[in-house]
C-alpha positions as MATLAB code, in Angstrom:
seq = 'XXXXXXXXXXXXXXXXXXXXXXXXXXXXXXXXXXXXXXXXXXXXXXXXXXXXXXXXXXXXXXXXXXXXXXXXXXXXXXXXXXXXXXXXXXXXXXXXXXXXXXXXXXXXXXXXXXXXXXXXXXXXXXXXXXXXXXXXXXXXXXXXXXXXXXXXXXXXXXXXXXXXXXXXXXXXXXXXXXXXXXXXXXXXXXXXXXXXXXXXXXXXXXXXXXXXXXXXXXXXXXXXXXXXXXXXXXXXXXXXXXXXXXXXXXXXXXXXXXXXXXXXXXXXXXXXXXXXXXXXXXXXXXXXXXXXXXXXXXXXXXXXXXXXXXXXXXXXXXXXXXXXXXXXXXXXXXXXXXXXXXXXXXXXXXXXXXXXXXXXXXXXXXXXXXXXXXXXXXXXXXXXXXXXXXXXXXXXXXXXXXXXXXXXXXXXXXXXXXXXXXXXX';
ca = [
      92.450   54.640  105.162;
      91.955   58.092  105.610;
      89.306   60.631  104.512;
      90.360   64.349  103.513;
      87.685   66.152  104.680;
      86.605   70.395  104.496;
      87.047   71.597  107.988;
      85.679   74.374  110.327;
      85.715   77.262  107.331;
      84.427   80.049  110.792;
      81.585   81.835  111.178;
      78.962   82.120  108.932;
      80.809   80.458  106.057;
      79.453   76.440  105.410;
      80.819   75.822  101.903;
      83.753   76.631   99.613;
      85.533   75.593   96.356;
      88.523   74.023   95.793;
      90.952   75.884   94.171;
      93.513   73.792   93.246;
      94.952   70.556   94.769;
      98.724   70.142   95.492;
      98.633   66.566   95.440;
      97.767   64.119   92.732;
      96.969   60.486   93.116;
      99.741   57.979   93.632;
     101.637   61.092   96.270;
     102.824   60.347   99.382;
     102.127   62.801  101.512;
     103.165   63.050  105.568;
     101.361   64.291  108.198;
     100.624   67.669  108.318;
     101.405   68.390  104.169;
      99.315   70.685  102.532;
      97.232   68.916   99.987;
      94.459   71.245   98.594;
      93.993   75.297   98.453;
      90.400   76.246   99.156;
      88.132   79.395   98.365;
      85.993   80.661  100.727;
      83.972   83.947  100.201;
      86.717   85.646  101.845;
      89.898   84.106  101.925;
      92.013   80.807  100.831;
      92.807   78.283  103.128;
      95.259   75.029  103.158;
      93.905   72.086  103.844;
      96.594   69.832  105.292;
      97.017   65.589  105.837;
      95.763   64.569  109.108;
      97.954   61.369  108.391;
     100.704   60.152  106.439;
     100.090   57.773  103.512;
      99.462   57.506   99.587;
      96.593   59.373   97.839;
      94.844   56.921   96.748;
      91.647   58.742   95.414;
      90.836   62.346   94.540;
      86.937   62.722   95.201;
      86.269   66.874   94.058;
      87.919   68.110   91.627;
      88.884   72.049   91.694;
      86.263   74.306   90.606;
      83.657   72.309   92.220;
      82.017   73.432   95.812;
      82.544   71.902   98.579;
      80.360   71.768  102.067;
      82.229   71.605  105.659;
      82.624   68.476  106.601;
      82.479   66.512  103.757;
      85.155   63.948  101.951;
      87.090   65.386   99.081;
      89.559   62.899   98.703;
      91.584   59.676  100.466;
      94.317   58.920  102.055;
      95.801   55.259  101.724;
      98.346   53.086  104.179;
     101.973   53.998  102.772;
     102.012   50.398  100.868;
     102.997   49.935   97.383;
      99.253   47.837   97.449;
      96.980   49.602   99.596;
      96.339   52.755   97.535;
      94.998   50.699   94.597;
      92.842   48.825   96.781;
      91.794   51.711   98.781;
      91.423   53.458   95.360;
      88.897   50.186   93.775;
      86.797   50.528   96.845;
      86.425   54.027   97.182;
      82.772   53.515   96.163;
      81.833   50.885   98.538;
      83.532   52.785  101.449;
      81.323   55.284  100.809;
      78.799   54.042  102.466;
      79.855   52.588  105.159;
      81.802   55.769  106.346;
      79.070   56.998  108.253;
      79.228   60.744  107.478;
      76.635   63.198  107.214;
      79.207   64.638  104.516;
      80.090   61.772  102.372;
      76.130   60.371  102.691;
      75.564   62.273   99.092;
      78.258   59.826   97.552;
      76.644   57.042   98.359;
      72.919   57.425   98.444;
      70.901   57.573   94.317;
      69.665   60.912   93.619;
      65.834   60.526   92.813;
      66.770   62.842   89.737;
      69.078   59.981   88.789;
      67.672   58.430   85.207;
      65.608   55.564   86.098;
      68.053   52.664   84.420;
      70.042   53.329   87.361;
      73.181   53.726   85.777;
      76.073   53.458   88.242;
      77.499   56.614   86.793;
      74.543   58.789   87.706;
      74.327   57.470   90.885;
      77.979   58.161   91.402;
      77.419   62.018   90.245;
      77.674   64.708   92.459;
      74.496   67.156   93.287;
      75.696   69.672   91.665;
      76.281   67.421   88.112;
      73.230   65.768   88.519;
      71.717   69.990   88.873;
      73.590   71.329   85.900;
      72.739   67.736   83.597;
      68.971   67.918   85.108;
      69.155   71.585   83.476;
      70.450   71.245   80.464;
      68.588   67.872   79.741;
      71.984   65.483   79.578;
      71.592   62.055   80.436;
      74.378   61.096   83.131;
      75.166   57.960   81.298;
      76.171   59.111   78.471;
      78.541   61.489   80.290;
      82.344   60.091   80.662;
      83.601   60.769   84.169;
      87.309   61.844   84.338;
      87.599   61.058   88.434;
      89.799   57.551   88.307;
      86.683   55.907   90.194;
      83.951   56.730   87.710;
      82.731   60.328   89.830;
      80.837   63.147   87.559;
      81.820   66.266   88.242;
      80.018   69.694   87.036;
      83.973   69.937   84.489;
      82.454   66.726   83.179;
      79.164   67.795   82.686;
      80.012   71.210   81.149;
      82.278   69.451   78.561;
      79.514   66.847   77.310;
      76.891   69.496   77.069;
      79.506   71.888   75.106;
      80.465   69.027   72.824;
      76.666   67.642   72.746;
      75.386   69.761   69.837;
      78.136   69.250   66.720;
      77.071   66.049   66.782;
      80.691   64.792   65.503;
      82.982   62.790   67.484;
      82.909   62.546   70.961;
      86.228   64.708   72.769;
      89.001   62.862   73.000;
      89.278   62.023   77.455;
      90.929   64.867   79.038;
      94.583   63.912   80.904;
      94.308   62.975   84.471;
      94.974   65.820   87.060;
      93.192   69.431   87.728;
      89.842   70.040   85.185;
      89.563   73.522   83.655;
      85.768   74.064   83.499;
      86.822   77.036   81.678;
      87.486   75.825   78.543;
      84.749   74.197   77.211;
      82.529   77.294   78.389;
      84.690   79.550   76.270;
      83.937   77.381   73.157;
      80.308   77.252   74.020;
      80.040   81.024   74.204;
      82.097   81.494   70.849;
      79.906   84.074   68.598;
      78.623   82.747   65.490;
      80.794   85.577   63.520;
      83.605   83.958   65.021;
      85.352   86.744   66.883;
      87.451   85.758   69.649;
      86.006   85.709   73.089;
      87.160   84.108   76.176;
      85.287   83.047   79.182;
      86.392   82.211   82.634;
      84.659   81.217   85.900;
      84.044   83.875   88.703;
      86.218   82.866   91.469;
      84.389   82.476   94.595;
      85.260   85.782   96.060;
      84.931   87.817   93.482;
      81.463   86.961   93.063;
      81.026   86.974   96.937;
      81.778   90.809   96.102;
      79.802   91.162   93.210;
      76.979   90.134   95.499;
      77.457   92.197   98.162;
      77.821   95.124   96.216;
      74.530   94.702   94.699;
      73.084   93.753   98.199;
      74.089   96.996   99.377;
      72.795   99.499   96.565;
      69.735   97.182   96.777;
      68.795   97.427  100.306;
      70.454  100.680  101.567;
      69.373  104.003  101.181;
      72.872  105.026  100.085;
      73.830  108.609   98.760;
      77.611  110.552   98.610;
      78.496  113.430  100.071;
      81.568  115.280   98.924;
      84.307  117.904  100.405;
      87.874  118.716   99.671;
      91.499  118.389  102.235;
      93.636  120.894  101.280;
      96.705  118.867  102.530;
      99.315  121.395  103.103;
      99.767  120.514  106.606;
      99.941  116.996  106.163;
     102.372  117.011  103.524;
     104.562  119.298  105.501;
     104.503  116.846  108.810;
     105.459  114.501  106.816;
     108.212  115.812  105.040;
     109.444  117.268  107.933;
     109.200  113.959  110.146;
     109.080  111.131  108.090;
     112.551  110.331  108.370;
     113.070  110.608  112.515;
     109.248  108.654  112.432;
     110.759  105.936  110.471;
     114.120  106.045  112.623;
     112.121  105.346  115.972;
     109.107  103.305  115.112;
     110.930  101.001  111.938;
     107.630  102.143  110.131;
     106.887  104.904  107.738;
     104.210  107.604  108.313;
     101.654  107.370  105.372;
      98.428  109.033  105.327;
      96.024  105.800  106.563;
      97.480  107.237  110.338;
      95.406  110.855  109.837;
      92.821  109.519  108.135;
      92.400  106.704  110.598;
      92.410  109.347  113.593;
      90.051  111.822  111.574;
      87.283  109.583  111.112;
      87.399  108.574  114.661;
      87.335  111.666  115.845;
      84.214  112.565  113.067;
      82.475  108.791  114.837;
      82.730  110.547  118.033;
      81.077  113.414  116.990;
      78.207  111.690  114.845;
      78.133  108.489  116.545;
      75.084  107.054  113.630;
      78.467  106.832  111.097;
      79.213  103.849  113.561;
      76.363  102.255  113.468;
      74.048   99.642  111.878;
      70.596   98.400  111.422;
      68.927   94.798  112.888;
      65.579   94.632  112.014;
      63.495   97.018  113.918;
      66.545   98.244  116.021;
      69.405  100.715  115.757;
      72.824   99.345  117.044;
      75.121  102.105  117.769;
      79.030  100.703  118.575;
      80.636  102.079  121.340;
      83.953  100.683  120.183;
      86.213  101.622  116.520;
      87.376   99.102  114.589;
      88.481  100.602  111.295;
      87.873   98.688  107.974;
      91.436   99.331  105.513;
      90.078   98.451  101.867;
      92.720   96.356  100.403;
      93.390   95.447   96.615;
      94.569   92.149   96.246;
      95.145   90.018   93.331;
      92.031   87.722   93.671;
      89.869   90.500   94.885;
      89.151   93.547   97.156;
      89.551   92.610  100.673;
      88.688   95.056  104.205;
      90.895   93.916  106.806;
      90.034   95.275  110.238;
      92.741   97.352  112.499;
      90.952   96.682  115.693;
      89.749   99.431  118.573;
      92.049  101.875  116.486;
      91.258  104.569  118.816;
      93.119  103.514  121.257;
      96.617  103.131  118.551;
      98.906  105.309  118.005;
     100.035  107.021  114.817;
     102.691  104.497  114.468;
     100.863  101.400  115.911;
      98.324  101.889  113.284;
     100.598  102.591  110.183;
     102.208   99.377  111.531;
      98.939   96.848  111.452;
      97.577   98.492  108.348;
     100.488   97.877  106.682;
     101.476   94.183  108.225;
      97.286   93.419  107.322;
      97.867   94.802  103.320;
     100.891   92.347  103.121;
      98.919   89.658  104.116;
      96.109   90.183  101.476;
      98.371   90.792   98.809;
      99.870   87.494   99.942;
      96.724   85.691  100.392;
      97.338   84.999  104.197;
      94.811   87.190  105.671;
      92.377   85.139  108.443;
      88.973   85.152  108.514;
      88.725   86.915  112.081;
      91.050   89.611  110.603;
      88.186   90.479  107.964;
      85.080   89.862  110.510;
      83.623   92.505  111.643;
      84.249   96.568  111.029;
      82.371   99.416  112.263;
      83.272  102.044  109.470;
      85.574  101.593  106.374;
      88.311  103.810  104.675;
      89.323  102.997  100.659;
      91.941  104.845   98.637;
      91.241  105.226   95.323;
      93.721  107.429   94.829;
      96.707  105.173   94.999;
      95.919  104.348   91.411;
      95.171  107.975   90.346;
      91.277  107.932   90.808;
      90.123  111.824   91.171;
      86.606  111.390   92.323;
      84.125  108.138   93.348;
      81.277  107.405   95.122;
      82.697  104.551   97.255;
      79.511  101.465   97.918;
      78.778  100.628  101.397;
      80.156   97.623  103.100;
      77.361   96.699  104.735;
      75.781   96.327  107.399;
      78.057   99.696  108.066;
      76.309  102.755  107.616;
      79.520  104.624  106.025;
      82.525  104.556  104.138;
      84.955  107.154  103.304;
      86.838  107.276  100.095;
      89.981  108.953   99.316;
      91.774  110.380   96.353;
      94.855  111.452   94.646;
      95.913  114.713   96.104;
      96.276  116.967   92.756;
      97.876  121.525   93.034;
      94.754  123.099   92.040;
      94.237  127.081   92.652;
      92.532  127.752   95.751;
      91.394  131.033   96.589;
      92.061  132.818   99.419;
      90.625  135.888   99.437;
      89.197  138.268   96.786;
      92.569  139.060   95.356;
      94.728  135.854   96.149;
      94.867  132.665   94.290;
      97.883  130.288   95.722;
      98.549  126.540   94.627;
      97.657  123.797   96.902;
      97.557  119.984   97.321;
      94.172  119.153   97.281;
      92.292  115.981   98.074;
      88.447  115.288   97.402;
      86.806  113.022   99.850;
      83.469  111.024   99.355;
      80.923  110.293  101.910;
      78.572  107.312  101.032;
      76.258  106.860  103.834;
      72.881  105.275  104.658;
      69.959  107.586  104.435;
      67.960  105.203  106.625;
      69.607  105.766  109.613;
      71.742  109.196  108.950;
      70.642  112.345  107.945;
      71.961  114.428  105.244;
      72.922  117.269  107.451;
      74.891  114.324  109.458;
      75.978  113.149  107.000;
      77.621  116.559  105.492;
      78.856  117.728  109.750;
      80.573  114.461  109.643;
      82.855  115.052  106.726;
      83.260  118.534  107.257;
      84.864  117.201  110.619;
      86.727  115.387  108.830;
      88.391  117.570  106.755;
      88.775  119.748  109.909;
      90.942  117.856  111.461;
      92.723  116.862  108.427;
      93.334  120.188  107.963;
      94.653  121.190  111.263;
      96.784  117.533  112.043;
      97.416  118.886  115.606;
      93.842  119.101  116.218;
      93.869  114.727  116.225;
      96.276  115.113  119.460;
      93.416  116.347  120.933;
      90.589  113.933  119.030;
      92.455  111.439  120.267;
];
């Protein structure tokens, strides 16, 4: 017997949720097959059988959180008999396991009711949490994990049933919870409009979080300017085709921008830096944050020491990084880390924005859709040009406003004059 355990999630991240499991009990599964999907804060990992056998018990359930380390499910010998007697002991094996992470399983909670029902004692922490809060007794809660296990799905559903009084629910089918749904019933209006609500993934309220974290703690205002892009637009339609012919890669826009703002982080160094504590870290190196939209979430993925790519080398890992957050792929060391970050709202026709810090950094520089608007000249001549606005959102703590300002006039500078990032470079 087996356990299926959470493993090393990296740096800084001790806990996840499951997202969905692959398996169900009863599967054989070889060595090596992906069993669960798991959420972290910033991407989904597989977690895979360590040995070949039969699941014979499902611990967690998805939607619940789960620590590193600890036992989410187990694998039985591949014998027509093991797996239900791996599966009847479950709870006694518990125990004797000896891990720190499957410890919780097995020892009472002292919250537990004092009858000591075997169900409560079976409950995870975070059922015996939400029951302690909403005043449920874990007896009278009906566990849908084949070896009596509460879950926070079953606690949800008794309290949502709890107050018509009528009936109890009728046992949900075995397989994958959807905490969801008894939630949405709970939160129906009493005028009896429709509503629906679902659970925040992980990462999206990873983001909600550190958006708040950064308006909260950072003195962050925007600074504007406008590109015109003439110049840009003209390299490109004059080159695009023999760029694409010798590097296999098109030449977008992330290339200038990516080489403007380094050049601009040269000049005004503070843009690439970040506070600790008391202390001032200013990074001597350039490693370029690409905001990303992907299905479950905005993602940064890092092109690393970009100042030493070329046009085509970056166009190149800024596009092989967005395919792997639109495909969910993305590792965590290729979103650790980031000294400045560029986002594009204007891929889906956003005008103007103050882009939010990613913090720690001190800046981030938003694009936008490049819209003909009449630009004057002189006193007598108006012509039509492809104009971009560009946002500034910096960190008045550490950067001044008249830094601040020089930086994205640099910017636009060089933007301006594409030749001028030969030289930048």
């Amino acid at each position: 017997m087996s356990e299926i355990l959470v493993p090393d999630l990296g740096e800084s991240i001790s806990e996840g949720t499951i997202y969905k499991w692959l398996v169900k009990e009863g599967d054989t599964v070889g060595q090596g097959d992906v069993l669960a999907e798991l959420e972290t804060d910033k991407v989904n990992l597989e977690i895979s059988a360590e040995v070949e056998g039969v699941i014979s018990s499902i611990l967690r359930q998805a939607g619940e959180n789960v620590a590193v380390g600890e036992a989410i499910g187990i694998i039985g010998a591949a014998s027509g008999s093991k797996p239900q007697a791996a599966e009847s002991k479950a709870p006694e094996a518990a125990p004797a396991s000896g891990s720190a992470a499957a410890a919780p399983v097995a020892v009472a909670a002292p919250e537990a009711p004092a009858s000591g029902d075997s169900h409560a004692a079976l409950a995870s922490p975070g059922a015996r949490k939400l029951a302690r809060e909403r005043g449920i007794d874990l007896g009278e809660v009906s566990a849908r994990d084949p070896i009596g296990r509460i879950g926070q799905a079953d606690v949800s559903g008794h309290g949502a049933a709890a107050p018509q009084a009528t009936a109890p629910a009728a046992p949900a089918p075995q397989g994958k919870p959807e905490p969801a749904k008894p939630a949405a019933s709970k939160a129906a209006p009493e005028d009896g409009k429709n509503v629906e609500r679902k659970r925040m993934s992980r990462r999206r309220l990873t983001i909600a979080s550190r958006l708040v974290e950064a308006q909260q703690t950072a003195a962050m205002l925007t600074t504007f300017n406008e590109v015109d892009m003439t110049a840009i637009l003209d390299i490109r339609k004059r080159r695009k085709d023999a760029f694409k012919e010798k590097h296999e890669v098109g030449l977008g826009f992330m290339s200038f921008f990516t080489k403007a703002v380094i050049g601009a982080l040269k000049t005004y160094p503070l843009l690439n830096a970040e506070i600790d504590g008391e202390d001032l870290v200013v990074k001597k190196f350039y490693d370029i944050g690409i905001a990303v939209a992907a299905k479950e979430g905005l993602v940064v993925p890092v092109v690393r020491d970009a100042d030493r790519l070329s046009f085509p080398e970056i166009e190149r890992q800024i596009g092989e990084l967005a395919s792997k957050a639109r495909a969910n792929t993305l590792s965590l060391s290729e979103l650790q880390g980031g000294t400045f970050t560029i986002t594009n709202g204007g891929v889906f026709g956003s005008l103007l924005s103050t882009p939010i810090l990613n913090t720690p950094q001190v800046g981030i520089l938003g694009m936008h859709k490049i819209q003909l608007r009449p630009i004057a000249l002189d006193e007598e001549r108006t012509v039509n040009r492809p104009m971009m606005y560009i946002a500034l959102s910096y960190d008045h703590r550490i950067v001044d406003g008249s830094e601040a300002v020089s930086f994205l006039v640099k910017v636009k500078e060089l933007l301006e004059d594409p030749e001028a990032l030969l030289l930048e470079g």
